[in-house]
GROMACS .gro file of N, CA and C in nm:
model
  405
    1MET      N    1  -0.844   1.466  -1.385
    1MET     CA    2  -0.822   1.325  -1.373
    1MET      C    3  -0.971   1.234  -1.391
    2GLY      N    4  -0.966   1.127  -1.457
    2GLY     CA    5  -1.090   1.060  -1.489
    2GLY      C    6  -1.134   0.981  -1.369
    3LYS      N    7  -1.261   0.926  -1.366
    3LYS     CA    8  -1.305   0.872  -1.237
    3LYS      C    9  -1.240   0.720  -1.227
    4ASN      N   10  -1.170   0.673  -1.326
    4ASN     CA   11  -1.100   0.544  -1.320
    4ASN      C   12  -0.962   0.566  -1.236
    5TYR      N   13  -0.917   0.676  -1.194
    5TYR     CA   14  -0.790   0.702  -1.133
    5TYR      C   15  -0.825   0.753  -1.001
    6ILE      N   16  -0.702   0.726  -0.913
    6ILE     CA   17  -0.715   0.783  -0.766
    6ILE      C   18  -0.559   0.802  -0.737
    7ASP      N   19  -0.536   0.919  -0.662
    7ASP     CA   20  -0.414   0.947  -0.621
    7ASP      C   21  -0.407   0.912  -0.469
    8ILE      N   22  -0.315   0.837  -0.418
    8ILE     CA   23  -0.287   0.810  -0.289
    8ILE      C   24  -0.141   0.845  -0.244
    9GLU      N   25  -0.137   0.926  -0.124
    9GLU     CA   26  -0.005   0.956  -0.065
    9GLU      C   27   0.050   0.831   0.009
   10ASP      N   28   0.165   0.785   0.004
   10ASP     CA   29   0.223   0.674   0.066
   10ASP      C   30   0.295   0.735   0.191
   11ASP      N   31   0.353   0.649   0.271
   11ASP     CA   32   0.400   0.684   0.391
   11ASP      C   33   0.529   0.763   0.388
   12ARG      N   34   0.593   0.779   0.272
   12ARG     CA   35   0.701   0.869   0.245
   12ARG      C   36   0.659   1.004   0.195
   13GLY      N   37   0.538   1.038   0.187
   13GLY     CA   38   0.478   1.168   0.146
   13GLY      C   39   0.475   1.166  -0.018
   14GLU      N   40   0.503   1.053  -0.088
   14GLU     CA   41   0.504   1.069  -0.230
   14GLU      C   42   0.360   1.016  -0.267
   15THR      N   43   0.312   1.087  -0.362
   15THR     CA   44   0.183   1.061  -0.429
   15THR      C   45   0.184   0.971  -0.546
   16LEU      N   46   0.117   0.852  -0.516
   16LEU     CA   47   0.113   0.755  -0.647
   16LEU      C   48  -0.022   0.743  -0.698
   17ARG      N   49  -0.032   0.725  -0.825
   17ARG     CA   50  -0.156   0.726  -0.915
   17ARG      C   51  -0.193   0.576  -0.925
   18TYR      N   52  -0.299   0.537  -0.885
   18TYR     CA   53  -0.359   0.397  -0.915
   18TYR      C   54  -0.477   0.414  -1.007
   19ARG      N   55  -0.494   0.307  -1.085
   19ARG     CA   56  -0.618   0.302  -1.180
   19ARG      C   57  -0.684   0.174  -1.134
   20LYS      N   58  -0.818   0.173  -1.181
   20LYS     CA   59  -0.891   0.063  -1.132
   20LYS      C   60  -0.865  -0.046  -1.241
   21HIS      N   61  -0.840  -0.171  -1.206
   21HIS     CA   62  -0.828  -0.281  -1.299
   21HIS      C   63  -0.957  -0.314  -1.370
   22ALA      N   64  -0.969  -0.332  -1.488
   22ALA     CA   65  -1.081  -0.366  -1.559
   22ALA      C   66  -1.155  -0.487  -1.520
   23LYS      N   67  -1.081  -0.587  -1.480
   23LYS     CA   68  -1.135  -0.710  -1.429
   23LYS      C   69  -1.111  -0.732  -1.284
   24GLY      N   70  -1.220  -0.683  -1.212
   24GLY     CA   71  -1.205  -0.695  -1.060
   24GLY      C   72  -1.210  -0.562  -0.982
   25ARG      N   73  -1.159  -0.450  -1.061
   25ARG     CA   74  -1.184  -0.317  -0.996
   25ARG      C   75  -1.068  -0.287  -0.890
   26GLY      N   76  -0.968  -0.379  -0.861
   26GLY     CA   77  -0.869  -0.356  -0.759
   26GLY      C   78  -0.777  -0.230  -0.808
   27LEU      N   79  -0.700  -0.183  -0.733
   27LEU     CA   80  -0.605  -0.079  -0.771
   27LEU      C   81  -0.467  -0.097  -0.811
   28ILE      N   82  -0.441  -0.071  -0.931
   28ILE     CA   83  -0.304  -0.098  -0.981
   28ILE      C   84  -0.227   0.050  -1.004
   29ALA      N   85  -0.099   0.041  -0.942
   29ALA     CA   86  -0.035   0.169  -0.947
   29ALA      C   87   0.046   0.186  -1.072
   30HIS      N   88   0.069   0.318  -1.098
   30HIS     CA   89   0.133   0.349  -1.242
   30HIS      C   90   0.268   0.281  -1.246
   31GLY      N   91   0.302   0.211  -1.345
   31GLY     CA   92   0.443   0.125  -1.331
   31GLY      C   93   0.429  -0.009  -1.314
   32ALA      N   94   0.309  -0.068  -1.264
   32ALA     CA   95   0.280  -0.207  -1.247
   32ALA      C   96   0.232  -0.251  -1.373
   33LYS      N   97   0.268  -0.381  -1.404
   33LYS     CA   98   0.211  -0.466  -1.523
   33LYS      C   99   0.128  -0.576  -1.479
   34VAL      N  100   0.004  -0.569  -1.512
   34VAL     CA  101  -0.096  -0.657  -1.477
   34VAL      C  102  -0.165  -0.719  -1.613
   35HIS      N  103  -0.160  -0.849  -1.645
   35HIS     CA  104  -0.211  -0.886  -1.764
   35HIS      C  105  -0.358  -0.884  -1.768
   36ALA      N  106  -0.412  -0.856  -1.884
   36ALA     CA  107  -0.564  -0.839  -1.909
   36ALA      C  108  -0.633  -0.948  -1.856
   37THR      N  109  -0.599  -1.090  -1.852
   37THR     CA  110  -0.655  -1.189  -1.814
   37THR      C  111  -0.647  -1.222  -1.644
   38ALA      N  112  -0.577  -1.134  -1.601
   38ALA     CA  113  -0.550  -1.154  -1.447
   38ALA      C  114  -0.687  -1.087  -1.380
   39THR      N  115  -0.699  -1.114  -1.261
   39THR     CA  116  -0.824  -1.050  -1.181
   39THR      C  117  -0.746  -0.998  -1.054
   40VAL      N  118  -0.782  -0.865  -1.037
   40VAL     CA  119  -0.750  -0.785  -0.916
   40VAL      C  120  -0.864  -0.743  -0.860
   41GLU      N  121  -0.914  -0.808  -0.758
   41GLU     CA  122  -1.051  -0.789  -0.699
   41GLU      C  123  -1.050  -0.645  -0.615
   42ALA      N  124  -1.164  -0.585  -0.604
   42ALA     CA  125  -1.177  -0.457  -0.531
   42ALA      C  126  -1.116  -0.474  -0.406
   43GLY      N  127  -1.048  -0.366  -0.363
   43GLY     CA  128  -0.973  -0.351  -0.226
   43GLY      C  129  -0.828  -0.408  -0.224
   44ALA      N  130  -0.792  -0.473  -0.354
   44ALA     CA  131  -0.658  -0.521  -0.357
   44ALA      C  132  -0.566  -0.406  -0.413
   45TYR      N  133  -0.437  -0.408  -0.382
   45TYR     CA  134  -0.341  -0.303  -0.422
   45TYR      C  135  -0.220  -0.375  -0.494
   46VAL      N  136  -0.183  -0.322  -0.610
   46VAL     CA  137  -0.070  -0.372  -0.673
   46VAL      C  138   0.013  -0.241  -0.686
   47GLU      N  139   0.129  -0.254  -0.626
   47GLU     CA  140   0.221  -0.142  -0.629
   47GLU      C  141   0.327  -0.142  -0.745
   48PRO      N  142   0.384  -0.012  -0.772
   48PRO     CA  143   0.461   0.001  -0.879
   48PRO      C  144   0.580  -0.091  -0.894
   49GLY      N  145   0.592  -0.140  -1.025
   49GLY     CA  146   0.701  -0.237  -1.062
   49GLY      C  147   0.652  -0.389  -1.055
   50ALA      N  148   0.533  -0.408  -1.001
   50ALA     CA  149   0.490  -0.543  -0.962
   50ALA      C  150   0.455  -0.593  -1.109
   51GLN      N  151   0.456  -0.738  -1.109
   51GLN     CA  152   0.412  -0.796  -1.249
   51GLN      C  153   0.326  -0.912  -1.206
   52ILE      N  154   0.196  -0.918  -1.268
   52ILE     CA  155   0.099  -1.010  -1.241
   52ILE      C  156   0.079  -1.069  -1.375
   53ALA      N  157   0.100  -1.206  -1.379
   53ALA     CA  158   0.089  -1.284  -1.511
   53ALA      C  159  -0.061  -1.329  -1.544
   54PRO      N  160  -0.060  -1.374  -1.673
   54PRO     CA  161  -0.209  -1.426  -1.720
   54PRO      C  162  -0.276  -1.527  -1.621
   55GLY      N  163  -0.397  -1.506  -1.597
   55GLY     CA  164  -0.489  -1.599  -1.521
   55GLY      C  165  -0.477  -1.576  -1.377
   56ALA      N  166  -0.378  -1.489  -1.320
   56ALA     CA  167  -0.349  -1.481  -1.190
   56ALA      C  168  -0.482  -1.422  -1.122
   57VAL      N  169  -0.509  -1.443  -0.982
   57VAL     CA  170  -0.607  -1.393  -0.908
   57VAL      C  171  -0.560  -1.324  -0.782
   58ILE      N  172  -0.578  -1.208  -0.763
   58ILE     CA  173  -0.541  -1.116  -0.655
   58ILE      C  174  -0.673  -1.093  -0.579
   59ALA      N  175  -0.712  -1.157  -0.461
   59ALA     CA  176  -0.820  -1.142  -0.381
   59ALA      C  177  -0.843  -1.013  -0.316
   60ARG      N  178  -0.957  -0.979  -0.267
   60ARG     CA  179  -0.992  -0.855  -0.195
   60ARG      C  180  -0.896  -0.840  -0.079
   61GLY      N  181  -0.851  -0.719  -0.063
   61GLY     CA  182  -0.751  -0.672   0.049
   61GLY      C  183  -0.619  -0.731   0.036
   62ALA      N  184  -0.580  -0.799  -0.065
   62ALA     CA  185  -0.451  -0.841  -0.089
   62ALA      C  186  -0.335  -0.724  -0.122
   63TRP      N  187  -0.239  -0.731  -0.090
   63TRP     CA  188  -0.138  -0.608  -0.104
   63TRP      C  189  -0.015  -0.685  -0.181
   64ILE      N  190   0.015  -0.639  -0.301
   64ILE     CA  191   0.142  -0.683  -0.378
   64ILE      C  192   0.224  -0.568  -0.376
   65GLU      N  193   0.339  -0.586  -0.310
   65GLU     CA  194   0.441  -0.469  -0.291
   65GLU      C  195   0.527  -0.448  -0.439
   66ARG      N  196   0.607  -0.356  -0.430
   66ARG     CA  197   0.695  -0.308  -0.533
   66ARG      C  198   0.773  -0.421  -0.589
   67ASP      N  199   0.793  -0.453  -0.724
   67ASP     CA  200   0.888  -0.537  -0.777
   67ASP      C  201   0.856  -0.673  -0.750
   68ALA      N  202   0.738  -0.714  -0.693
   68ALA     CA  203   0.699  -0.854  -0.677
   68ALA      C  204   0.652  -0.921  -0.804
   69VAL      N  205   0.669  -1.042  -0.835
   69VAL     CA  206   0.620  -1.114  -0.942
   69VAL      C  207   0.524  -1.219  -0.907
   70ILE      N  208   0.411  -1.225  -0.959
   70ILE     CA  209   0.298  -1.332  -0.940
   70ILE      C  210   0.303  -1.418  -1.072
   71GLY      N  211   0.320  -1.540  -1.054
   71GLY     CA  212   0.312  -1.617  -1.170
   71GLY      C  213   0.181  -1.656  -1.226
   72GLN      N  214   0.192  -1.723  -1.343
   72GLN     CA  215   0.051  -1.757  -1.424
   72GLN      C  216  -0.028  -1.840  -1.344
   73ASN      N  217  -0.156  -1.820  -1.343
   73ASN     CA  218  -0.272  -1.881  -1.272
   73ASN      C  219  -0.235  -1.891  -1.106
   74ALA      N  220  -0.152  -1.823  -1.064
   74ALA     CA  221  -0.139  -1.817  -0.925
   74ALA      C  222  -0.248  -1.754  -0.858
   75ARG      N  223  -0.280  -1.781  -0.731
   75ARG     CA  224  -0.388  -1.717  -0.643
   75ARG      C  225  -0.329  -1.664  -0.518
   76ILE      N  226  -0.369  -1.532  -0.487
   76ILE     CA  227  -0.331  -1.482  -0.370
   76ILE      C  228  -0.453  -1.449  -0.314
   77ASP      N  229  -0.495  -1.516  -0.188
   77ASP     CA  230  -0.616  -1.490  -0.118
   77ASP      C  231  -0.629  -1.369  -0.045
   78ALA      N  232  -0.736  -1.338   0.006
   78ALA     CA  233  -0.772  -1.220   0.086
   78ALA      C  234  -0.684  -1.179   0.186
   79HIS      N  235  -0.654  -1.063   0.185
   79HIS     CA  236  -0.551  -0.982   0.286
   79HIS      C  237  -0.421  -1.043   0.299
   80ALA      N  238  -0.375  -1.122   0.207
   80ALA     CA  239  -0.236  -1.167   0.195
   80ALA      C  240  -0.138  -1.039   0.158
   81HIS      N  241  -0.019  -1.054   0.209
   81HIS     CA  242   0.076  -0.964   0.180
   81HIS      C  243   0.198  -1.024   0.125
   82ILE      N  244   0.224  -0.980  -0.014
   82ILE     CA  245   0.341  -1.008  -0.094
   82ILE      C  246   0.463  -0.920  -0.072
   83GLY      N  247   0.562  -0.951  -0.011
   83GLY     CA  248   0.675  -0.832  -0.004
   83GLY      C  249   0.740  -0.788  -0.116
   84VAL      N  250   0.814  -0.671  -0.096
   84VAL     CA  251   0.893  -0.623  -0.193
   84VAL      C  252   0.996  -0.730  -0.267
   85GLY      N  253   0.992  -0.728  -0.407
   85GLY     CA  254   1.085  -0.816  -0.481
   85GLY      C  255   1.047  -0.970  -0.452
   86SER      N  256   0.950  -1.008  -0.400
   86SER     CA  257   0.908  -1.161  -0.381
   86SER      C  258   0.872  -1.198  -0.523
   87ALA      N  259   0.866  -1.341  -0.533
   87ALA     CA  260   0.829  -1.416  -0.644
   87ALA      C  261   0.733  -1.528  -0.603
   88VAL      N  262   0.606  -1.535  -0.666
   88VAL     CA  263   0.529  -1.634  -0.636
   88VAL      C  264   0.512  -1.720  -0.762
   89GLY      N  265   0.553  -1.848  -0.777
   89GLY     CA  266   0.544  -1.926  -0.896
   89GLY      C  267   0.395  -1.960  -0.955
   90PRO      N  268   0.410  -2.003  -1.081
   90PRO     CA  269   0.292  -2.037  -1.151
   90PRO      C  270   0.211  -2.138  -1.066
   91LYS      N  271   0.076  -2.123  -1.063
   91LYS     CA  272  -0.024  -2.208  -1.001
   91LYS      C  273  -0.010  -2.219  -0.841
   92ALA      N  274   0.079  -2.138  -0.798
   92ALA     CA  275   0.084  -2.144  -0.637
   92ALA      C  276  -0.021  -2.073  -0.576
   93HIS      N  277  -0.068  -2.107  -0.465
   93HIS     CA  278  -0.176  -2.058  -0.389
   93HIS      C  279  -0.131  -2.006  -0.250
   94ILE      N  280  -0.157  -1.873  -0.231
   94ILE     CA  281  -0.117  -1.813  -0.106
   94ILE      C  282  -0.233  -1.793  -0.031
   95GLY      N  283  -0.259  -1.853   0.103
   95GLY     CA  284  -0.363  -1.838   0.185
   95GLY      C  285  -0.398  -1.696   0.234
   96VAL      N  286  -0.507  -1.706   0.304
   96VAL     CA  287  -0.572  -1.588   0.360
   96VAL      C  288  -0.482  -1.523   0.471
   97ARG      N  289  -0.464  -1.407   0.470
   97ARG     CA  290  -0.367  -1.323   0.569
   97ARG      C  291  -0.228  -1.380   0.585
   98THR      N  292  -0.182  -1.439   0.486
   98THR     CA  293  -0.053  -1.501   0.473
   98THR      C  294   0.053  -1.377   0.443
   99VAL      N  295   0.167  -1.387   0.499
   99VAL     CA  296   0.278  -1.286   0.469
   99VAL      C  297   0.387  -1.347   0.409
  100VAL      N  298   0.417  -1.308   0.285
  100VAL     CA  299   0.556  -1.355   0.213
  100VAL      C  300   0.646  -1.231   0.234
  101GLY      N  301   0.753  -1.278   0.307
  101GLY     CA  302   0.843  -1.150   0.321
  101GLY      C  303   0.929  -1.115   0.199
  102ASP      N  304   0.991  -0.977   0.214
  102ASP     CA  305   1.050  -0.932   0.103
  102ASP      C  306   1.174  -1.022   0.043
  103GLY      N  307   1.173  -1.043  -0.089
  103GLY     CA  308   1.275  -1.123  -0.154
  103GLY      C  309   1.244  -1.268  -0.132
  104ALA      N  310   1.141  -1.320  -0.068
  104ALA     CA  311   1.112  -1.461  -0.080
  104ALA      C  312   1.068  -1.522  -0.207
  105ARG      N  313   1.087  -1.664  -0.204
  105ARG     CA  314   1.048  -1.722  -0.347
  105ARG      C  315   0.949  -1.847  -0.309
  106VAL      N  316   0.833  -1.837  -0.358
  106VAL     CA  317   0.742  -1.944  -0.353
  106VAL      C  318   0.734  -2.032  -0.481
  107ALA      N  319   0.771  -2.163  -0.462
  107ALA     CA  320   0.796  -2.249  -0.584
  107ALA      C  321   0.658  -2.248  -0.668
  108ALA      N  322   0.664  -2.312  -0.782
  108ALA     CA  323   0.547  -2.335  -0.863
  108ALA      C  324   0.461  -2.425  -0.813
  109ALA      N  325   0.327  -2.403  -0.808
  109ALA     CA  326   0.226  -2.513  -0.758
  109ALA      C  327   0.227  -2.526  -0.610
  110ALA      N  328   0.325  -2.436  -0.531
  110ALA     CA  329   0.310  -2.454  -0.393
  110ALA      C  330   0.174  -2.414  -0.330
  111LEU      N  331   0.139  -2.470  -0.218
  111LEU     CA  332   0.023  -2.445  -0.145
  111LEU      C  333   0.056  -2.400   0.007
  112ILE      N  334   0.040  -2.275   0.018
  112ILE     CA  335   0.073  -2.208   0.147
  112ILE      C  336  -0.046  -2.177   0.222
  113GLY      N  337  -0.079  -2.216   0.332
  113GLY     CA  338  -0.200  -2.213   0.412
  113GLY      C  339  -0.227  -2.073   0.445
  114ASP      N  340  -0.342  -2.056   0.535
  114ASP     CA  341  -0.396  -1.941   0.587
  114ASP      C  342  -0.302  -1.902   0.704
  115ASP      N  343  -0.290  -1.771   0.720
  115ASP     CA  344  -0.217  -1.712   0.832
  115ASP      C  345  -0.063  -1.768   0.851
  116GLU      N  346   0.006  -1.798   0.745
  116GLU     CA  347   0.131  -1.831   0.755
  116GLU      C  348   0.228  -1.705   0.727
  117THR      N  349   0.344  -1.743   0.767
  117THR     CA  350   0.456  -1.614   0.745
  117THR      C  351   0.575  -1.677   0.687
  118ILE      N  352   0.607  -1.632   0.573
  118ILE     CA  353   0.736  -1.680   0.496
  118ILE      C  354   0.831  -1.570   0.517
  119ALA      N  355   0.956  -1.600   0.598
  119ALA     CA  356   1.057  -1.505   0.623
  119ALA      C  357   1.125  -1.439   0.495
  120PRO      N  358   1.159  -1.318   0.518
  120PRO     CA  359   1.229  -1.251   0.406
  120PRO      C  360   1.348  -1.330   0.338
  121GLY      N  361   1.352  -1.354   0.221
  121GLY     CA  362   1.465  -1.426   0.136
  121GLY      C  363   1.441  -1.578   0.148
  122ASP      N  364   1.341  -1.622   0.216
  122ASP     CA  365   1.312  -1.783   0.211
  122ASP      C  366   1.262  -1.818   0.089
  123ALA      N  367   1.308  -1.945   0.049
  123ALA     CA  368   1.262  -2.022  -0.074
  123ALA      C  369   1.182  -2.134  -0.022
  124ILE      N  370   1.051  -2.145  -0.061
  124ILE     CA  371   0.947  -2.239  -0.007
  124ILE      C  372   0.896  -2.320  -0.123
  125ALA      N  373   0.890  -2.462  -0.099
  125ALA     CA  374   0.821  -2.544  -0.183
  125ALA      C  375   0.735  -2.626  -0.101
  126THR      N  376   0.636  -2.691  -0.157
  126THR     CA  377   0.551  -2.775  -0.090
  126THR      C  378   0.520  -2.893  -0.171
  127ASP      N  379   0.472  -3.010  -0.109
  127ASP     CA  380   0.416  -3.105  -0.182
  127ASP      C  381   0.272  -3.077  -0.215
  128ARG      N  382   0.215  -3.186  -0.278
  128ARG     CA  383   0.061  -3.153  -0.322
  128ARG      C  384  -0.035  -3.135  -0.221
  129ARG      N  385  -0.009  -3.171  -0.097
  129ARG     CA  386  -0.099  -3.141   0.016
  129ARG      C  387  -0.080  -3.016   0.099
  130GLY      N  388   0.038  -2.951   0.059
  130GLY     CA  389   0.075  -2.810   0.116
  130GLY      C  390   0.181  -2.830   0.233
  131LEU      N  391   0.235  -2.958   0.236
  131LEU     CA  392   0.344  -2.960   0.360
  131LEU      C  393   0.460  -2.926   0.313
  132TRP      N  394   0.533  -2.821   0.379
  132TRP     CA  395   0.653  -2.769   0.339
  132TRP      C  396   0.772  -2.856   0.327
  133LEU      N  397   0.847  -2.864   0.222
  133LEU     CA  398   0.962  -2.928   0.177
  133LEU      C  399   1.101  -2.888   0.244
  134ALA      N  400   1.184  -2.961   0.283
  134ALA     CA  401   1.302  -2.937   0.335
  134ALA      C  402   1.387  -2.863   0.206
  135ALA      N  403   1.472  -2.755   0.254
  135ALA     CA  404   1.539  -2.687   0.143
  135ALA      C  405   1.670  -2.752   0.125
   0.00000   0.00000   0.00000
């Protein structure tokens, strides 16, 4: 095994292989798709099946779960958690320590603040100032 790979055992006892992303040195699981122009900072994790679009930024300590989709030029701030099967639209911004629940949808260009929680399955859109819009 080269020094660009690391094996980590998950909570189910399965061993997953991660590689360091060339732009930012974050850890990308085997089976995840991260565009070459995206940045995954050190300390961030991208799980199998996740997709990160061009220009997206995943900050330190962020965790992108299985099968999540991060849109083009989206920003996921430090220590945010994007749940299984969630989708974050293009140019959306997810704040520090924010949790996006499993299967939730964040609209394009939405601004989600720090320390927010989006419930599993919710669909969220905001105005330009980050105020949540009624569904």
